[in-house]
Amino acid sequence: MSLTKQKFDGLYVSHLLNCECYILTSVGIFIQDILIRGEHELQVYTFKVDHVPVNLAQFGVTDPTLAHGVNGWFRYALKKGFVTHLEDMFPQSSISSDFVRDSRREELLSNVAELQTQVAALDATFSTDSERVLAIQGLQNQITSNDDDIAAEILARDVAIDVEKQRALLAEGVIVSYVNDEDQATTADIVLVRQEQVDGDSAIRGSVSGTHDTLGKLEIAINNEGGTRLTADQAATTDRQTVRDEFAAEDSAIKLRLVACEEKSSYIDPVSQNQVTVQITAAKDEL
C-alpha cells in the first residue's frame, strides 16, 4: 500500500494505491509482509512478528499491538501523520532491524551443492562422465529457469505499476485543470470586488473640481467654519468684558454720588435732609 498526497492551493488530493499483491519502492518490492530485493542477488525478507518499525520509535511508538504487518503499520503512520511514503516507513538503514532475511534460497543452494557433491560421489562410483555432466546441467537449468521466472514476474509488475502511475497522472491532470479554472474564477471575482470598492469610493468622494474633490472641499469648509466660530467667540468675549467694565464704572460713579449725598446730609435743614434721603433712595434703586 502506498498513499500519495498533493496540495493545490488549499485543495488536498489523495491517491490510494491498494497494492495487496505488490508495490515497487526504492528499497525493493513489498508483497504484503514480504520484501524482495535484488542487490547482486535475489534477497527475500519477512517483516518481524509483534514488532514496531524502528523508524516509528522516534515518534514514541512502542506498543506492538497498535498495528500488524507492513500494511497495518503504514496505515497507522499515515493516519498519525508520521510518514507519507512507504520508503519513509522502511528506509534502507532499518531493513535489517525490521525484517528477517529468508534463508530458503541459501538453503536451496546449499542443498543443491550438497546434492551435487552426493551426485558427484555416486557418479564417481556408478556413472559415467556424461551422466554427471547432464545431472549438473539439469540442476543449473532449473536454477536459471527459476531466476528467469522471477525476473519475468518483476517485469510484469513494473509494467502494471507504470500503467497505474499513468492513470494517476491523468487523474491529477484533470484535478489540476479544475483547480486552475477555479483559481482564475476566484481571481476574476476578487478583481471585480476591488473595482466595485474603487467605484464606491469614487462615488463617495465625488468629482474633482480644481485641486480638491468633494470630501476635500467639505474638510476645508469645516476648518473655515471652525475658524469663523473661534473669531466670533473671541469677539463675544471682548464685548462681554467691555460691558462688565462699563457696569463697574457706572457702579463707581453711583457710589461716589451716594457718598456726596451723605456728606451733605450732615449740615442741611430737615427739609433738605428729606430730599437728600429721597435722592439716596433713588440712587440705591438705580443700583
PDB file of C-alpha atoms in Angstrom:
ATOM      1  CA  MET A   1       0.000   0.000   0.000  1.00  0.00           C
ATOM      2  CA  SER A   2       1.221   3.497  -0.822  1.00  0.00           C
ATOM      3  CA  LEU A   3      -0.579   6.785  -0.217  1.00  0.00           C
ATOM      4  CA  THR A   4       0.478   9.873  -2.134  1.00  0.00           C
ATOM      5  CA  LYS A   5      -0.784  13.302  -1.027  1.00  0.00           C
ATOM      6  CA  GLN A   6      -0.514  16.517  -3.038  1.00  0.00           C
ATOM      7  CA  LYS A   7      -1.820  20.013  -2.274  1.00  0.00           C
ATOM      8  CA  PHE A   8      -3.042  22.505  -4.876  1.00  0.00           C
ATOM      9  CA  ASP A   9      -3.745  25.966  -3.409  1.00  0.00           C
ATOM     10  CA  GLY A  10      -5.530  24.635  -0.332  1.00  0.00           C
ATOM     11  CA  LEU A  11      -7.118  21.573  -2.011  1.00  0.00           C
ATOM     12  CA  TYR A  12      -5.801  18.218  -0.837  1.00  0.00           C
ATOM     13  CA  VAL A  13      -5.799  15.353  -3.338  1.00  0.00           C
ATOM     14  CA  SER A  14      -5.153  11.776  -2.234  1.00  0.00           C
ATOM     15  CA  HIS A  15      -4.448   8.739  -4.367  1.00  0.00           C
ATOM     16  CA  LEU A  16      -4.617   5.412  -2.596  1.00  0.00           C
ATOM     17  CA  LEU A  17      -2.811   2.644  -4.470  1.00  0.00           C
ATOM     18  CA  ASN A  18      -4.216  -0.507  -2.959  1.00  0.00           C
ATOM     19  CA  CYS A  19      -1.489  -2.927  -3.987  1.00  0.00           C
ATOM     20  CA  GLU A  20      -2.242  -6.034  -1.981  1.00  0.00           C
ATOM     21  CA  CYS A  21      -0.145  -8.003  -4.460  1.00  0.00           C
ATOM     22  CA  TYR A  22       2.982  -5.819  -4.543  1.00  0.00           C
ATOM     23  CA  ILE A  23       4.379  -2.308  -4.738  1.00  0.00           C
ATOM     24  CA  LEU A  24       7.751  -1.224  -6.077  1.00  0.00           C
ATOM     25  CA  THR A  25       9.802   1.187  -3.944  1.00  0.00           C
ATOM     26  CA  SER A  26      13.370   2.407  -3.901  1.00  0.00           C
ATOM     27  CA  VAL A  27      14.322  -0.214  -1.295  1.00  0.00           C
ATOM     28  CA  GLY A  28      12.669  -3.168  -3.046  1.00  0.00           C
ATOM     29  CA  ILE A  29       9.340  -4.819  -3.837  1.00  0.00           C
ATOM     30  CA  PHE A  30       6.813  -5.169  -0.998  1.00  0.00           C
ATOM     31  CA  ILE A  31       4.354  -8.067  -1.203  1.00  0.00           C
ATOM     32  CA  GLN A  32       2.235  -7.678   1.934  1.00  0.00           C
ATOM     33  CA  ASP A  33       4.732  -8.564   4.721  1.00  0.00           C
ATOM     34  CA  ILE A  34       7.448  -9.771   2.315  1.00  0.00           C
ATOM     35  CA  LEU A  35      10.228  -7.580   0.894  1.00  0.00           C
ATOM     36  CA  ILE A  36      12.128  -8.709  -2.203  1.00  0.00           C
ATOM     37  CA  ARG A  37      15.425  -7.046  -3.042  1.00  0.00           C
ATOM     38  CA  GLY A  38      17.874  -7.590  -5.882  1.00  0.00           C
ATOM     39  CA  GLU A  39      21.257  -6.311  -4.753  1.00  0.00           C
ATOM     40  CA  HIS A  40      23.741  -8.508  -6.628  1.00  0.00           C
ATOM     41  CA  GLU A  41      21.429 -11.445  -5.916  1.00  0.00           C
ATOM     42  CA  LEU A  42      17.782 -12.021  -5.102  1.00  0.00           C
ATOM     43  CA  GLN A  43      17.063 -11.490  -1.390  1.00  0.00           C
ATOM     44  CA  VAL A  44      13.771 -12.171   0.383  1.00  0.00           C
ATOM     45  CA  TYR A  45      12.859 -10.602   3.746  1.00  0.00           C
ATOM     46  CA  THR A  46       9.851 -11.129   6.057  1.00  0.00           C
ATOM     47  CA  PHE A  47       8.520  -8.476   8.441  1.00  0.00           C
ATOM     48  CA  LYS A  48       9.104  -9.386  12.090  1.00  0.00           C
ATOM     49  CA  VAL A  49       6.130 -10.588  14.133  1.00  0.00           C
ATOM     50  CA  ASP A  50       4.919  -8.365  17.031  1.00  0.00           C
ATOM     51  CA  HIS A  51       7.424  -5.712  16.021  1.00  0.00           C
ATOM     52  CA  VAL A  52       7.246  -1.887  15.965  1.00  0.00           C
ATOM     53  CA  PRO A  53       9.088  -0.370  12.963  1.00  0.00           C
ATOM     54  CA  VAL A  54      12.348   1.223  14.043  1.00  0.00           C
ATOM     55  CA  ASN A  55      11.549   4.465  12.216  1.00  0.00           C
ATOM     56  CA  LEU A  56       8.455   4.997  14.425  1.00  0.00           C
ATOM     57  CA  ALA A  57      10.488   4.855  17.633  1.00  0.00           C
ATOM     58  CA  GLN A  58      11.478   8.495  17.115  1.00  0.00           C
ATOM     59  CA  PHE A  59       7.769   9.357  17.471  1.00  0.00           C
ATOM     60  CA  GLY A  60       7.498   7.474  20.769  1.00  0.00           C
ATOM     61  CA  VAL A  61       5.628   4.444  19.373  1.00  0.00           C
ATOM     62  CA  THR A  62       6.479   1.339  21.437  1.00  0.00           C
ATOM     63  CA  ASP A  63       3.277  -0.731  21.627  1.00  0.00           C
ATOM     64  CA  PRO A  64       3.414  -3.607  19.058  1.00  0.00           C
ATOM     65  CA  THR A  65      -0.353  -4.186  19.373  1.00  0.00           C
ATOM     66  CA  LEU A  66      -1.234  -0.864  17.699  1.00  0.00           C
ATOM     67  CA  ALA A  67      -0.912  -2.411  14.234  1.00  0.00           C
ATOM     68  CA  HIS A  68       0.177  -5.595  12.479  1.00  0.00           C
ATOM     69  CA  GLY A  69       2.208  -6.168   9.355  1.00  0.00           C
ATOM     70  CA  VAL A  70       3.595  -3.752   6.790  1.00  0.00           C
ATOM     71  CA  ASN A  71       0.172  -2.525   5.614  1.00  0.00           C
ATOM     72  CA  GLY A  72      -1.162  -2.117   9.142  1.00  0.00           C
ATOM     73  CA  TRP A  73       1.792  -0.096  10.372  1.00  0.00           C
ATOM     74  CA  PHE A  74       1.829   2.024   7.206  1.00  0.00           C
ATOM     75  CA  ARG A  75      -1.878   2.843   7.636  1.00  0.00           C
ATOM     76  CA  TYR A  76      -1.227   3.736  11.291  1.00  0.00           C
ATOM     77  CA  ALA A  77       1.734   6.004  10.418  1.00  0.00           C
ATOM     78  CA  LEU A  78      -0.259   7.725   7.650  1.00  0.00           C
ATOM     79  CA  LYS A  79      -3.191   8.355   9.992  1.00  0.00           C
ATOM     80  CA  LYS A  80      -0.882   9.859  12.623  1.00  0.00           C
ATOM     81  CA  GLY A  81       0.974  11.934  10.023  1.00  0.00           C
ATOM     82  CA  PHE A  82       4.355  10.341  10.792  1.00  0.00           C
ATOM     83  CA  VAL A  83       5.160   9.395   7.163  1.00  0.00           C
ATOM     84  CA  THR A  84       3.742   9.909   3.668  1.00  0.00           C
ATOM     85  CA  HIS A  85       5.595   7.222   1.687  1.00  0.00           C
ATOM     86  CA  LEU A  86       6.443   3.601   2.286  1.00  0.00           C
ATOM     87  CA  GLU A  87      10.152   4.424   1.875  1.00  0.00           C
ATOM     88  CA  ASP A  88       9.846   6.763   4.879  1.00  0.00           C
ATOM     89  CA  MET A  89       8.463   3.917   6.980  1.00  0.00           C
ATOM     90  CA  PHE A  90      11.154   1.411   5.968  1.00  0.00           C
ATOM     91  CA  PRO A  91      14.311   3.275   4.856  1.00  0.00           C
ATOM     92  CA  GLN A  92      17.445   1.458   3.740  1.00  0.00           C
ATOM     93  CA  SER A  93      19.020   1.796   7.186  1.00  0.00           C
ATOM     94  CA  SER A  94      16.223  -0.032   9.050  1.00  0.00           C
ATOM     95  CA  ILE A  95      15.643  -3.025   6.745  1.00  0.00           C
ATOM     96  CA  SER A  96      17.850  -5.357   8.773  1.00  0.00           C
ATOM     97  CA  SER A  97      16.117  -4.272  12.014  1.00  0.00           C
ATOM     98  CA  ASP A  98      12.502  -4.530  10.783  1.00  0.00           C
ATOM     99  CA  PHE A  99      12.762  -7.641   8.599  1.00  0.00           C
ATOM    100  CA  VAL A 100      14.178 -11.149   8.872  1.00  0.00           C
ATOM    101  CA  ARG A 101      16.025 -12.374   5.819  1.00  0.00           C
ATOM    102  CA  ASP A 102      14.595 -15.558   4.326  1.00  0.00           C
ATOM    103  CA  SER A 103      17.398 -18.074   4.060  1.00  0.00           C
ATOM    104  CA  ARG A 104      15.485 -20.596   1.946  1.00  0.00           C
ATOM    105  CA  ARG A 105      17.330 -19.614  -1.219  1.00  0.00           C
ATOM    106  CA  GLU A 106      20.654 -20.073   0.522  1.00  0.00           C
ATOM    107  CA  GLU A 107      19.384 -23.349   1.950  1.00  0.00           C
ATOM    108  CA  LEU A 108      18.306 -24.418  -1.526  1.00  0.00           C
ATOM    109  CA  LEU A 109      21.679 -23.515  -2.962  1.00  0.00           C
ATOM    110  CA  SER A 110      23.341 -25.351  -0.077  1.00  0.00           C
ATOM    111  CA  ASN A 111      21.133 -28.371  -0.685  1.00  0.00           C
ATOM    112  CA  VAL A 112      21.916 -28.230  -4.376  1.00  0.00           C
ATOM    113  CA  ALA A 113      25.614 -28.032  -3.618  1.00  0.00           C
ATOM    114  CA  GLU A 114      25.294 -30.945  -1.215  1.00  0.00           C
ATOM    115  CA  LEU A 115      23.284 -32.863  -3.788  1.00  0.00           C
ATOM    116  CA  GLN A 116      25.865 -32.101  -6.416  1.00  0.00           C
ATOM    117  CA  THR A 117      28.519 -33.445  -4.056  1.00  0.00           C
ATOM    118  CA  GLN A 118      26.482 -36.595  -3.480  1.00  0.00           C
ATOM    119  CA  VAL A 119      25.814 -36.970  -7.179  1.00  0.00           C
ATOM    120  CA  ALA A 120      29.462 -36.468  -7.888  1.00  0.00           C
ATOM    121  CA  ALA A 121      30.305 -39.158  -5.338  1.00  0.00           C
ATOM    122  CA  LEU A 122      27.748 -41.519  -6.831  1.00  0.00           C
ATOM    123  CA  ASP A 123      28.825 -40.704 -10.344  1.00  0.00           C
ATOM    124  CA  ALA A 124      32.365 -41.373  -9.378  1.00  0.00           C
ATOM    125  CA  THR A 125      31.258 -44.816  -8.377  1.00  0.00           C
ATOM    126  CA  PHE A 126      28.335 -45.724 -10.653  1.00  0.00           C
ATOM    127  CA  SER A 127      28.014 -43.239 -13.519  1.00  0.00           C
ATOM    128  CA  THR A 128      29.915 -42.041 -16.494  1.00  0.00           C
ATOM    129  CA  ASP A 129      31.242 -38.557 -17.024  1.00  0.00           C
ATOM    130  CA  SER A 130      28.455 -37.725 -19.479  1.00  0.00           C
ATOM    131  CA  GLU A 131      25.758 -38.623 -16.950  1.00  0.00           C
ATOM    132  CA  ARG A 132      27.379 -36.448 -14.305  1.00  0.00           C
ATOM    133  CA  VAL A 133      27.542 -33.543 -16.705  1.00  0.00           C
ATOM    134  CA  LEU A 134      23.860 -33.974 -17.657  1.00  0.00           C
ATOM    135  CA  ALA A 135      22.775 -34.102 -13.997  1.00  0.00           C
ATOM    136  CA  ILE A 136      24.676 -30.950 -13.092  1.00  0.00           C
ATOM    137  CA  GLN A 137      23.441 -29.210 -16.224  1.00  0.00           C
ATOM    138  CA  GLY A 138      19.861 -30.121 -15.299  1.00  0.00           C
ATOM    139  CA  LEU A 139      20.235 -28.554 -11.874  1.00  0.00           C
ATOM    140  CA  GLN A 140      21.781 -25.427 -13.346  1.00  0.00           C
ATOM    141  CA  ASN A 141      18.997 -25.184 -15.915  1.00  0.00           C
ATOM    142  CA  GLN A 142      16.409 -25.445 -13.145  1.00  0.00           C
ATOM    143  CA  ILE A 143      18.044 -22.619 -11.179  1.00  0.00           C
ATOM    144  CA  THR A 144      18.300 -20.479 -14.311  1.00  0.00           C
ATOM    145  CA  SER A 145      14.645 -21.151 -15.135  1.00  0.00           C
ATOM    146  CA  ASN A 146      13.587 -20.101 -11.653  1.00  0.00           C
ATOM    147  CA  ASP A 147      15.591 -16.877 -11.943  1.00  0.00           C
ATOM    148  CA  ASP A 148      14.016 -16.168 -15.351  1.00  0.00           C
ATOM    149  CA  ASP A 149      10.522 -16.699 -13.954  1.00  0.00           C
ATOM    150  CA  ILE A 150      11.181 -14.291 -11.102  1.00  0.00           C
ATOM    151  CA  ALA A 151      12.637 -11.688 -13.480  1.00  0.00           C
ATOM    152  CA  ALA A 152       9.604 -12.011 -15.786  1.00  0.00           C
ATOM    153  CA  GLU A 153       7.228 -11.582 -12.851  1.00  0.00           C
ATOM    154  CA  ILE A 154       9.083  -8.485 -11.660  1.00  0.00           C
ATOM    155  CA  LEU A 155       8.969  -7.032 -15.187  1.00  0.00           C
ATOM    156  CA  ALA A 156       5.223  -7.667 -15.441  1.00  0.00           C
ATOM    157  CA  ARG A 157       4.668  -5.972 -12.091  1.00  0.00           C
ATOM    158  CA  ASP A 158       6.771  -2.981 -13.189  1.00  0.00           C
ATOM    159  CA  VAL A 159       4.601  -2.632 -16.288  1.00  0.00           C
ATOM    160  CA  ALA A 160       1.436  -2.761 -14.166  1.00  0.00           C
ATOM    161  CA  ILE A 161       2.831  -0.105 -11.832  1.00  0.00           C
ATOM    162  CA  ASP A 162       3.696   2.151 -14.798  1.00  0.00           C
ATOM    163  CA  VAL A 163       0.132   1.803 -16.087  1.00  0.00           C
ATOM    164  CA  GLU A 164      -1.271   2.744 -12.685  1.00  0.00           C
ATOM    165  CA  LYS A 165       1.087   5.730 -12.469  1.00  0.00           C
ATOM    166  CA  GLN A 166      -0.075   6.977 -15.876  1.00  0.00           C
ATOM    167  CA  ARG A 167      -3.705   6.643 -14.799  1.00  0.00           C
ATOM    168  CA  ALA A 168      -2.961   8.564 -11.589  1.00  0.00           C
ATOM    169  CA  LEU A 169      -1.134  11.292 -13.539  1.00  0.00           C
ATOM    170  CA  LEU A 170      -4.110  11.695 -15.884  1.00  0.00           C
ATOM    171  CA  ALA A 171      -6.464  11.966 -12.904  1.00  0.00           C
ATOM    172  CA  GLU A 172      -4.186  14.535 -11.291  1.00  0.00           C
ATOM    173  CA  GLY A 173      -4.106  16.490 -14.557  1.00  0.00           C
ATOM    174  CA  VAL A 174      -7.889  16.739 -14.509  1.00  0.00           C
ATOM    175  CA  ILE A 175      -7.823  17.933 -10.897  1.00  0.00           C
ATOM    176  CA  VAL A 176      -5.050  20.465 -11.603  1.00  0.00           C
ATOM    177  CA  SER A 177      -7.037  21.841 -14.552  1.00  0.00           C
ATOM    178  CA  TYR A 178     -10.139  22.164 -12.372  1.00  0.00           C
ATOM    179  CA  VAL A 179      -8.162  23.874  -9.601  1.00  0.00           C
ATOM    180  CA  ASN A 180      -6.611  26.298 -12.111  1.00  0.00           C
ATOM    181  CA  ASP A 181     -10.048  27.159 -13.509  1.00  0.00           C
ATOM    182  CA  GLU A 182     -11.395  27.766 -10.010  1.00  0.00           C
ATOM    183  CA  ASP A 183      -8.354  29.889  -9.152  1.00  0.00           C
ATOM    184  CA  GLN A 184      -8.846  32.026 -12.267  1.00  0.00           C
ATOM    185  CA  ALA A 185     -12.543  32.451 -11.469  1.00  0.00           C
ATOM    186  CA  THR A 186     -11.694  33.458  -7.895  1.00  0.00           C
ATOM    187  CA  THR A 187      -9.098  35.939  -9.138  1.00  0.00           C
ATOM    188  CA  ALA A 188     -11.651  37.466 -11.515  1.00  0.00           C
ATOM    189  CA  ASP A 189     -14.161  37.785  -8.653  1.00  0.00           C
ATOM    190  CA  ILE A 190     -11.543  39.495  -6.473  1.00  0.00           C
ATOM    191  CA  VAL A 191     -10.710  41.968  -9.256  1.00  0.00           C
ATOM    192  CA  LEU A 192     -14.434  42.710  -9.711  1.00  0.00           C
ATOM    193  CA  VAL A 193     -14.958  43.275  -5.966  1.00  0.00           C
ATOM    194  CA  ARG A 194     -11.931  45.546  -5.772  1.00  0.00           C
ATOM    195  CA  GLN A 195     -13.189  47.570  -8.744  1.00  0.00           C
ATOM    196  CA  GLU A 196     -16.593  47.900  -7.084  1.00  0.00           C
ATOM    197  CA  GLN A 197     -14.874  49.189  -3.948  1.00  0.00           C
ATOM    198  CA  VAL A 198     -12.901  51.721  -6.000  1.00  0.00           C
ATOM    199  CA  ASP A 199     -16.098  52.840  -7.752  1.00  0.00           C
ATOM    200  CA  GLY A 200     -17.864  53.169  -4.390  1.00  0.00           C
ATOM    201  CA  ASP A 201     -15.018  55.265  -3.002  1.00  0.00           C
ATOM    202  CA  SER A 202     -15.113  57.474  -6.086  1.00  0.00           C
ATOM    203  CA  ALA A 203     -18.868  57.957  -5.691  1.00  0.00           C
ATOM    204  CA  ILE A 204     -18.419  58.971  -2.047  1.00  0.00           C
ATOM    205  CA  ARG A 205     -15.517  61.297  -2.780  1.00  0.00           C
ATOM    206  CA  GLY A 206     -17.320  62.974  -5.707  1.00  0.00           C
ATOM    207  CA  SER A 207     -15.839  64.597  -8.777  1.00  0.00           C
ATOM    208  CA  VAL A 208     -12.695  66.715  -8.626  1.00  0.00           C
ATOM    209  CA  SER A 209     -13.055  70.463  -9.059  1.00  0.00           C
ATOM    210  CA  GLY A 210      -9.843  72.446  -9.129  1.00  0.00           C
ATOM    211  CA  THR A 211      -7.418  70.785  -6.757  1.00  0.00           C
ATOM    212  CA  HIS A 212      -9.956  69.213  -4.336  1.00  0.00           C
ATOM    213  CA  ASP A 213     -12.684  66.603  -4.541  1.00  0.00           C
ATOM    214  CA  THR A 214     -15.952  66.758  -2.618  1.00  0.00           C
ATOM    215  CA  LEU A 215     -14.510  65.360   0.617  1.00  0.00           C
ATOM    216  CA  GLY A 216     -11.582  67.763   0.405  1.00  0.00           C
ATOM    217  CA  LYS A 217     -13.927  70.691  -0.031  1.00  0.00           C
ATOM    218  CA  LEU A 218     -16.006  69.594   2.965  1.00  0.00           C
ATOM    219  CA  GLU A 219     -12.895  69.359   5.081  1.00  0.00           C
ATOM    220  CA  ILE A 220     -11.827  72.897   4.059  1.00  0.00           C
ATOM    221  CA  ALA A 221     -15.334  74.236   4.762  1.00  0.00           C
ATOM    222  CA  ILE A 222     -15.352  72.591   8.205  1.00  0.00           C
ATOM    223  CA  ASN A 223     -11.947  74.076   9.025  1.00  0.00           C
ATOM    224  CA  ASN A 224     -13.075  77.546   7.842  1.00  0.00           C
ATOM    225  CA  GLU A 225     -16.280  77.303   9.886  1.00  0.00           C
ATOM    226  CA  GLY A 226     -14.242  76.378  12.942  1.00  0.00           C
ATOM    227  CA  GLY A 227     -12.034  79.460  12.446  1.00  0.00           C
ATOM    228  CA  THR A 228     -15.066  81.706  11.970  1.00  0.00           C
ATOM    229  CA  ARG A 229     -16.693  80.429  15.150  1.00  0.00           C
ATOM    230  CA  LEU A 230     -13.471  80.878  17.097  1.00  0.00           C
ATOM    231  CA  THR A 231     -13.225  84.519  15.936  1.00  0.00           C
ATOM    232  CA  ALA A 232     -16.879  85.116  16.864  1.00  0.00           C
ATOM    233  CA  ASP A 233     -16.323  83.594  20.323  1.00  0.00           C
ATOM    234  CA  GLN A 234     -13.321  85.849  20.878  1.00  0.00           C
ATOM    235  CA  ALA A 235     -15.334  88.945  19.795  1.00  0.00           C
ATOM    236  CA  ALA A 236     -18.208  87.966  22.104  1.00  0.00           C
ATOM    237  CA  THR A 237     -15.772  87.558  24.972  1.00  0.00           C
ATOM    238  CA  THR A 238     -14.369  91.027  24.294  1.00  0.00           C
ATOM    239  CA  ASP A 239     -17.886  92.523  24.185  1.00  0.00           C
ATOM    240  CA  ARG A 240     -18.833  90.897  27.473  1.00  0.00           C
ATOM    241  CA  GLN A 241     -15.687  92.262  29.113  1.00  0.00           C
ATOM    242  CA  THR A 242     -16.483  95.757  27.788  1.00  0.00           C
ATOM    243  CA  VAL A 243     -19.977  95.563  29.260  1.00  0.00           C
ATOM    244  CA  ARG A 244     -18.540  94.429  32.595  1.00  0.00           C
ATOM    245  CA  ASP A 245     -16.111  97.381  32.582  1.00  0.00           C
ATOM    246  CA  GLU A 246     -18.934  99.838  31.817  1.00  0.00           C
ATOM    247  CA  PHE A 247     -21.041  98.369  34.640  1.00  0.00           C
ATOM    248  CA  ALA A 248     -18.109  98.703  37.029  1.00  0.00           C
ATOM    249  CA  ALA A 249     -17.516 102.366  36.030  1.00  0.00           C
ATOM    250  CA  GLU A 250     -21.191 103.203  36.439  1.00  0.00           C
ATOM    251  CA  ASP A 251     -21.274 101.469  39.803  1.00  0.00           C
ATOM    252  CA  SER A 252     -18.283 103.520  40.999  1.00  0.00           C
ATOM    253  CA  ALA A 253     -19.966 106.767  39.856  1.00  0.00           C
ATOM    254  CA  ILE A 254     -23.151 105.921  41.757  1.00  0.00           C
ATOM    255  CA  LYS A 255     -21.196 105.110  44.901  1.00  0.00           C
ATOM    256  CA  LEU A 256     -19.437 108.473  44.653  1.00  0.00           C
ATOM    257  CA  ARG A 257     -22.785 110.212  44.342  1.00  0.00           C
ATOM    258  CA  LEU A 258     -24.042 108.376  47.443  1.00  0.00           C
ATOM    259  CA  VAL A 259     -21.016 109.450  49.432  1.00  0.00           C
ATOM    260  CA  ALA A 260     -21.510 113.066  48.358  1.00  0.00           C
ATOM    261  CA  CYS A 261     -25.158 112.977  49.352  1.00  0.00           C
ATOM    262  CA  GLU A 262     -24.359 111.544  52.777  1.00  0.00           C
ATOM    263  CA  GLU A 263     -21.776 114.263  53.389  1.00  0.00           C
ATOM    264  CA  LYS A 264     -24.322 116.990  52.586  1.00  0.00           C
ATOM    265  CA  SER A 265     -26.912 115.492  54.904  1.00  0.00           C
ATOM    266  CA  SER A 266     -24.889 116.484  57.979  1.00  0.00           C
ATOM    267  CA  TYR A 267     -25.369 120.264  57.532  1.00  0.00           C
ATOM    268  CA  ILE A 268     -28.646 120.814  55.716  1.00  0.00           C
ATOM    269  CA  ASP A 269     -32.086 121.502  57.210  1.00  0.00           C
ATOM    270  CA  PRO A 270     -34.688 118.837  57.797  1.00  0.00           C
ATOM    271  CA  VAL A 271     -36.448 119.606  54.534  1.00  0.00           C
ATOM    272  CA  SER A 272     -33.269 119.350  52.607  1.00  0.00           C
ATOM    273  CA  GLN A 273     -32.457 116.236  54.583  1.00  0.00           C
ATOM    274  CA  ASN A 274     -35.629 114.608  53.334  1.00  0.00           C
ATOM    275  CA  GLN A 275     -34.745 115.493  49.752  1.00  0.00           C
ATOM    276  CA  VAL A 276     -31.300 114.040  50.200  1.00  0.00           C
ATOM    277  CA  THR A 277     -32.833 110.875  51.625  1.00  0.00           C
ATOM    278  CA  VAL A 278     -35.117 110.611  48.596  1.00  0.00           C
ATOM    279  CA  GLN A 279     -32.135 111.059  46.265  1.00  0.00           C
ATOM    280  CA  ILE A 280     -30.159 108.409  48.112  1.00  0.00           C
ATOM    281  CA  THR A 281     -33.083 106.006  47.892  1.00  0.00           C
ATOM    282  CA  ALA A 282     -33.418 106.731  44.165  1.00  0.00           C
ATOM    283  CA  ALA A 283     -29.695 106.163  43.665  1.00  0.00           C
ATOM    284  CA  LYS A 284     -29.902 102.848  45.517  1.00  0.00           C
ATOM    285  CA  ASP A 285     -32.853 101.817  43.332  1.00  0.00           C
ATOM    286  CA  GLU A 286     -30.750 102.536  40.273  1.00  0.00           C
ATOM    287  CA  LEU A 287     -28.172 100.146  41.628  1.00  0.00           C
TER     288      LEU A 287
END
